[in-house]
Structure formats: C-alpha cells, structure tokens
C-alpha cells in the first residue's frame, strides 16, 4: 500500500483515503495477476497466507478470489505446479469493522491493523503532530472496534491476529487475548516483554 517504482500513482489530496491497497490491485489486474500467479506457485513449497489490505467491501474479497481462481485455472492449463493458499483480510478501515461478520464468512483469517484503524476511526492523520494525541488505540471507540472484529472472527471460527504498535504493548496484551486474539505481530524488540506478559497470564487462564 506504499508507492513503488514502476507504478504511476496519481497526486491525491489525502493518499490515506485514496488509491491504495486492494483498490489499486483490483484496478490493475495486469500487475495483480502476476503476483497471484507467483503466490500460487510458491504455495507448492510451503504454507502461504495472503492478506488483503484496505478492504472496505465484500466485493473486494470476492473479486480477488475470482482472480485467484482464474490464475489457478491458467496455471493448470499451462502445466505449472501450484497450490492453494489461505486468503485473509487486514482490518484497518471502519467499513471492514462494521461488516466483519460478513467478511469472516469469506476469508480464513483477520489481522487487525491498529495504526491505520486508529487514525481512520479518530479521523486524525497519524503523521500530523497537531492531532497526534487523538491517535490513541486505547480510546473506547478504537477498543470497541477491535473487540467487535475479534468477536466476529471468533464466532466464525477463523484466526484473529493483530499488527501495529499496539500488538506489542504489555499493558494491552491481556485485553487483546481476552477478546479472542491468538496472534500478535510486533517488532523484535517487543517480543521478550510480550512473552513475559503472556506467561504471567497463564495461571489465570
């Protein structure tokens, strides 16, 4: 979801609300299909999980799945070894939170992206120091969104994880685990503290 060489991105007043993530991928199937074909081929050699960023509609998942099926059909016709992979969604838009129950029926896992989700819920650019104080994952609105997403995933029987700075915070890890999260992605520097926090919870669980 970041501008890269080789793809011309339009000038936008607010790129965070613009052409990025799955939106760009679906608009450029010439690029997206190459990536999907490569992932299908790589899946022969190991456990592959693919997470779609910036999802805000069910149709974005179903259209992606259709492209995956199309690529698999092409590879089969070409005699190229390939295998399936799990498809998941990064929950980072308020829209994705509100349709989490429906999304959970379409994918194998959720990963809650707290950095972007917080700024979108609080309507505060996390790169703008003037409103930086609003980007607080502990705000009740953000925590409610995380819990709503977790409950939807747990009810559907899919894995619910989290990435972003909040995932490595010892003061929040117990709450996240209590909501049903089973995977936390964090910087290497945060791992030891997180392990100690989780180990300390063991007698309580």
mmCIF file of C-alpha atoms in Angstrom:
data_model
loop_
_atom_site.group_PDB
_atom_site.id
_atom_site.type_symbol
_atom_site.label_atom_id
_atom_site.label_comp_id
_atom_site.label_asym_id
_atom_site.label_seq_id
_atom_site.Cartn_x
_atom_site.Cartn_y
_atom_site.Cartn_z
ATOM 1 C CA UNK A 1 0.000 0.000 0.000
ATOM 2 C CA UNK A 2 3.028 2.275 -0.469
ATOM 3 C CA UNK A 3 4.047 3.985 -3.746
ATOM 4 C CA UNK A 4 6.683 1.955 -5.568
ATOM 5 C CA UNK A 5 8.769 2.374 -8.691
ATOM 6 C CA UNK A 6 7.093 1.148 -11.845
ATOM 7 C CA UNK A 7 3.542 2.119 -10.891
ATOM 8 C CA UNK A 8 2.305 5.620 -11.550
ATOM 9 C CA UNK A 9 0.274 6.850 -8.597
ATOM 10 C CA UNK A 10 -1.945 9.909 -9.006
ATOM 11 C CA UNK A 11 -1.399 13.047 -6.946
ATOM 12 C CA UNK A 12 -4.010 12.959 -4.210
ATOM 13 C CA UNK A 13 -5.018 15.440 -1.529
ATOM 14 C CA UNK A 14 -5.200 12.624 1.009
ATOM 15 C CA UNK A 15 -3.440 9.445 -0.139
ATOM 16 C CA UNK A 16 -4.566 7.628 3.022
ATOM 17 C CA UNK A 17 -8.110 7.818 1.652
ATOM 18 C CA UNK A 18 -7.142 7.234 -1.937
ATOM 19 C CA UNK A 19 -5.865 4.698 -4.438
ATOM 20 C CA UNK A 20 -4.016 2.148 -2.353
ATOM 21 C CA UNK A 21 -4.157 -1.427 -1.138
ATOM 22 C CA UNK A 22 -6.726 -3.730 -2.677
ATOM 23 C CA UNK A 23 -8.276 -0.817 -4.579
ATOM 24 C CA UNK A 24 -5.153 -0.366 -6.643
ATOM 25 C CA UNK A 25 -4.681 -4.125 -7.066
ATOM 26 C CA UNK A 26 -8.155 -4.674 -8.492
ATOM 27 C CA UNK A 27 -7.795 -1.699 -10.823
ATOM 28 C CA UNK A 28 -4.523 -3.136 -12.149
ATOM 29 C CA UNK A 29 -5.180 -6.841 -12.774
ATOM 30 C CA UNK A 30 -2.195 -6.878 -15.121
ATOM 31 C CA UNK A 31 0.015 -6.437 -12.055
ATOM 32 C CA UNK A 32 -2.170 -8.208 -9.501
ATOM 33 C CA UNK A 33 -2.481 -11.418 -11.508
ATOM 34 C CA UNK A 34 1.289 -11.710 -11.835
ATOM 35 C CA UNK A 35 1.553 -11.531 -8.064
ATOM 36 C CA UNK A 36 -1.245 -14.043 -7.534
ATOM 37 C CA UNK A 37 0.296 -16.480 -10.019
ATOM 38 C CA UNK A 38 3.624 -16.217 -8.199
ATOM 39 C CA UNK A 39 1.933 -16.858 -4.851
ATOM 40 C CA UNK A 40 0.083 -19.892 -6.192
ATOM 41 C CA UNK A 41 3.366 -21.306 -7.486
ATOM 42 C CA UNK A 42 5.150 -20.558 -4.207
ATOM 43 C CA UNK A 43 2.400 -22.319 -2.238
ATOM 44 C CA UNK A 44 3.713 -25.639 -3.556
ATOM 45 C CA UNK A 45 6.803 -25.155 -1.400
ATOM 46 C CA UNK A 46 5.234 -24.036 1.877
ATOM 47 C CA UNK A 47 2.413 -22.585 3.898
ATOM 48 C CA UNK A 48 1.306 -19.350 2.204
ATOM 49 C CA UNK A 49 -1.162 -16.881 3.670
ATOM 50 C CA UNK A 50 -2.183 -13.791 1.703
ATOM 51 C CA UNK A 51 -3.676 -10.769 3.436
ATOM 52 C CA UNK A 52 -5.638 -8.121 1.528
ATOM 53 C CA UNK A 53 -5.052 -4.524 2.677
ATOM 54 C CA UNK A 54 -7.528 -1.628 2.782
ATOM 55 C CA UNK A 55 -10.631 -3.776 2.328
ATOM 56 C CA UNK A 56 -13.921 -1.922 2.744
ATOM 57 C CA UNK A 57 -16.364 -4.075 0.744
ATOM 58 C CA UNK A 58 -17.199 -7.773 0.485
ATOM 59 C CA UNK A 59 -16.938 -7.416 -3.289
ATOM 60 C CA UNK A 60 -13.217 -6.693 -2.984
ATOM 61 C CA UNK A 61 -12.721 -10.137 -1.452
ATOM 62 C CA UNK A 62 -14.962 -11.963 -3.919
ATOM 63 C CA UNK A 63 -13.324 -10.239 -6.892
ATOM 64 C CA UNK A 64 -9.896 -11.184 -5.575
ATOM 65 C CA UNK A 65 -10.968 -14.791 -5.077
ATOM 66 C CA UNK A 66 -12.257 -14.859 -8.658
ATOM 67 C CA UNK A 67 -8.864 -13.654 -9.891
ATOM 68 C CA UNK A 68 -7.120 -16.316 -7.802
ATOM 69 C CA UNK A 69 -9.339 -18.985 -9.354
ATOM 70 C CA UNK A 70 -8.659 -17.567 -12.808
ATOM 71 C CA UNK A 71 -4.906 -17.678 -12.213
ATOM 72 C CA UNK A 72 -5.121 -21.244 -10.884
ATOM 73 C CA UNK A 73 -7.034 -22.320 -13.990
ATOM 74 C CA UNK A 74 -4.402 -20.729 -16.223
ATOM 75 C CA UNK A 75 -1.539 -22.394 -14.361
ATOM 76 C CA UNK A 76 -3.252 -25.777 -14.574
ATOM 77 C CA UNK A 77 -3.725 -25.367 -18.323
ATOM 78 C CA UNK A 78 -0.043 -24.463 -18.653
ATOM 79 C CA UNK A 79 1.022 -27.485 -16.621
ATOM 80 C CA UNK A 80 2.638 -25.302 -13.965
ATOM 81 C CA UNK A 81 2.726 -26.764 -10.424
ATOM 82 C CA UNK A 82 0.708 -24.680 -7.983
ATOM 83 C CA UNK A 83 -1.283 -24.966 -4.770
ATOM 84 C CA UNK A 84 -3.945 -23.025 -2.925
ATOM 85 C CA UNK A 85 -3.308 -20.534 -0.135
ATOM 86 C CA UNK A 86 -5.323 -19.012 2.692
ATOM 87 C CA UNK A 87 -6.848 -15.622 1.949
ATOM 88 C CA UNK A 88 -7.293 -13.140 4.779
ATOM 89 C CA UNK A 89 -8.116 -9.501 5.370
ATOM 90 C CA UNK A 90 -6.328 -6.676 7.133
ATOM 91 C CA UNK A 91 -8.981 -4.974 9.238
ATOM 92 C CA UNK A 92 -7.916 -1.340 9.057
ATOM 93 C CA UNK A 93 -10.970 0.572 7.830
ATOM 94 C CA UNK A 94 -14.119 1.348 9.842
ATOM 95 C CA UNK A 95 -16.120 -0.208 6.999
ATOM 96 C CA UNK A 96 -14.305 -3.522 7.456
ATOM 97 C CA UNK A 97 -15.096 -3.473 11.172
ATOM 98 C CA UNK A 98 -18.788 -2.890 10.524
ATOM 99 C CA UNK A 99 -19.004 -5.784 8.054
ATOM 100 C CA UNK A 100 -16.611 -8.047 9.965
ATOM 101 C CA UNK A 101 -19.234 -10.762 10.482
ATOM 102 C CA UNK A 102 -19.848 -10.972 6.732
ATOM 103 C CA UNK A 103 -16.135 -10.792 5.900
ATOM 104 C CA UNK A 104 -15.403 -13.613 8.337
ATOM 105 C CA UNK A 105 -17.516 -15.939 6.200
ATOM 106 C CA UNK A 106 -15.359 -15.196 3.160
ATOM 107 C CA UNK A 107 -11.801 -15.434 4.499
ATOM 108 C CA UNK A 108 -9.535 -17.667 6.575
ATOM 109 C CA UNK A 109 -8.206 -15.038 8.964
ATOM 110 C CA UNK A 110 -8.268 -11.428 10.143
ATOM 111 C CA UNK A 111 -5.341 -9.244 11.126
ATOM 112 C CA UNK A 112 -6.320 -6.010 12.840
ATOM 113 C CA UNK A 113 -4.066 -3.170 11.700
ATOM 114 C CA UNK A 114 -4.194 -0.849 14.680
ATOM 115 C CA UNK A 115 -2.121 2.007 13.264
ATOM 116 C CA UNK A 116 -4.358 2.805 10.302
ATOM 117 C CA UNK A 117 -7.563 1.664 12.009
ATOM 118 C CA UNK A 118 -6.973 4.150 14.831
ATOM 119 C CA UNK A 119 -6.378 7.088 12.518
ATOM 120 C CA UNK A 120 -9.420 6.267 10.398
ATOM 121 C CA UNK A 121 -11.743 5.847 13.383
ATOM 122 C CA UNK A 122 -10.464 9.007 15.063
ATOM 123 C CA UNK A 123 -10.346 10.946 11.753
ATOM 124 C CA UNK A 124 -6.865 12.128 12.697
ATOM 125 C CA UNK A 125 -3.808 11.908 10.436
ATOM 126 C CA UNK A 126 -1.199 9.979 12.442
ATOM 127 C CA UNK A 127 1.555 11.898 10.645
ATOM 128 C CA UNK A 128 0.139 15.277 11.727
ATOM 129 C CA UNK A 129 1.606 16.308 15.108
ATOM 130 C CA UNK A 130 -1.249 18.749 15.700
ATOM 131 C CA UNK A 131 -3.747 15.908 16.079
ATOM 132 C CA UNK A 132 -1.332 13.162 17.107
ATOM 133 C CA UNK A 133 -2.846 12.931 20.595
ATOM 134 C CA UNK A 134 -6.091 11.670 19.047
ATOM 135 C CA UNK A 135 -4.322 8.618 17.647
ATOM 136 C CA UNK A 136 -4.726 6.602 20.814
ATOM 137 C CA UNK A 137 -5.564 2.923 20.412
ATOM 138 C CA UNK A 138 -6.946 2.876 23.962
ATOM 139 C CA UNK A 139 -9.711 5.286 23.001
ATOM 140 C CA UNK A 140 -13.013 3.489 23.742
ATOM 141 C CA UNK A 141 -14.084 3.844 20.103
ATOM 142 C CA UNK A 142 -10.977 2.035 18.860
ATOM 143 C CA UNK A 143 -11.062 -0.659 21.535
ATOM 144 C CA UNK A 144 -14.732 -1.298 20.760
ATOM 145 C CA UNK A 145 -13.876 -1.717 17.076
ATOM 146 C CA UNK A 146 -11.136 -4.211 17.937
ATOM 147 C CA UNK A 147 -13.490 -6.184 20.167
ATOM 148 C CA UNK A 148 -16.252 -6.178 17.552
ATOM 149 C CA UNK A 149 -13.838 -7.536 14.954
ATOM 150 C CA UNK A 150 -12.453 -10.171 17.304
ATOM 151 C CA UNK A 151 -15.918 -11.392 18.255
ATOM 152 C CA UNK A 152 -16.900 -11.684 14.595
ATOM 153 C CA UNK A 153 -13.807 -13.715 13.810
ATOM 154 C CA UNK A 154 -14.131 -15.981 16.836
ATOM 155 C CA UNK A 155 -17.814 -16.603 16.082
ATOM 156 C CA UNK A 156 -16.883 -17.658 12.547
ATOM 157 C CA UNK A 157 -14.067 -19.896 13.755
ATOM 158 C CA UNK A 158 -11.271 -18.039 11.977
ATOM 159 C CA UNK A 159 -7.930 -16.845 13.313
ATOM 160 C CA UNK A 160 -7.846 -13.246 14.533
ATOM 161 C CA UNK A 161 -4.486 -11.535 14.892
ATOM 162 C CA UNK A 162 -3.153 -8.023 15.248
ATOM 163 C CA UNK A 163 -0.319 -5.981 13.807
ATOM 164 C CA UNK A 164 0.735 -2.462 14.634
ATOM 165 C CA UNK A 165 2.398 -0.833 17.607
ATOM 166 C CA UNK A 166 -0.418 -1.787 19.988
ATOM 167 C CA UNK A 167 0.213 -5.517 19.496
ATOM 168 C CA UNK A 168 3.478 -5.274 21.425
ATOM 169 C CA UNK A 169 2.189 -3.273 24.390
ATOM 170 C CA UNK A 170 2.279 -5.311 27.629
ATOM 171 C CA UNK A 171 -0.470 -3.152 29.137
ATOM 172 C CA UNK A 172 -2.865 -4.072 26.306
ATOM 173 C CA UNK A 173 -1.931 -7.671 25.510
ATOM 174 C CA UNK A 174 -4.151 -9.192 28.250
ATOM 175 C CA UNK A 175 -7.165 -7.287 26.921
ATOM 176 C CA UNK A 176 -6.483 -8.378 23.351
ATOM 177 C CA UNK A 177 -6.091 -12.027 24.337
ATOM 178 C CA UNK A 178 -9.277 -11.749 26.365
ATOM 179 C CA UNK A 179 -11.079 -10.576 23.240
ATOM 180 C CA UNK A 180 -10.005 -13.733 21.428
ATOM 181 C CA UNK A 181 -6.879 -12.675 19.532
ATOM 182 C CA UNK A 182 -4.445 -15.549 19.052
ATOM 183 C CA UNK A 183 -1.644 -13.940 17.047
ATOM 184 C CA UNK A 184 0.258 -10.716 17.731
ATOM 185 C CA UNK A 185 2.733 -9.274 15.226
ATOM 186 C CA UNK A 186 5.308 -6.911 16.724
ATOM 187 C CA UNK A 187 8.846 -5.602 16.410
ATOM 188 C CA UNK A 188 11.641 -7.918 17.616
ATOM 189 C CA UNK A 189 12.363 -5.542 20.498
ATOM 190 C CA UNK A 190 8.863 -6.101 21.898
ATOM 191 C CA UNK A 191 8.827 -9.907 21.788
ATOM 192 C CA UNK A 192 10.525 -10.622 25.125
ATOM 193 C CA UNK A 193 8.236 -8.280 27.060
ATOM 194 C CA UNK A 194 5.191 -9.738 25.323
ATOM 195 C CA UNK A 195 6.273 -13.295 26.200
ATOM 196 C CA UNK A 196 6.655 -12.348 29.861
ATOM 197 C CA UNK A 197 3.228 -10.724 29.877
ATOM 198 C CA UNK A 198 1.552 -13.766 28.336
ATOM 199 C CA UNK A 199 3.425 -16.172 30.624
ATOM 200 C CA UNK A 200 2.236 -14.196 33.649
ATOM 201 C CA UNK A 201 -1.346 -14.641 32.453
ATOM 202 C CA UNK A 202 -1.064 -18.440 32.269
ATOM 203 C CA UNK A 203 -2.147 -19.194 35.880
ATOM 204 C CA UNK A 204 -5.257 -17.084 35.326
ATOM 205 C CA UNK A 205 -6.348 -18.955 32.197
#
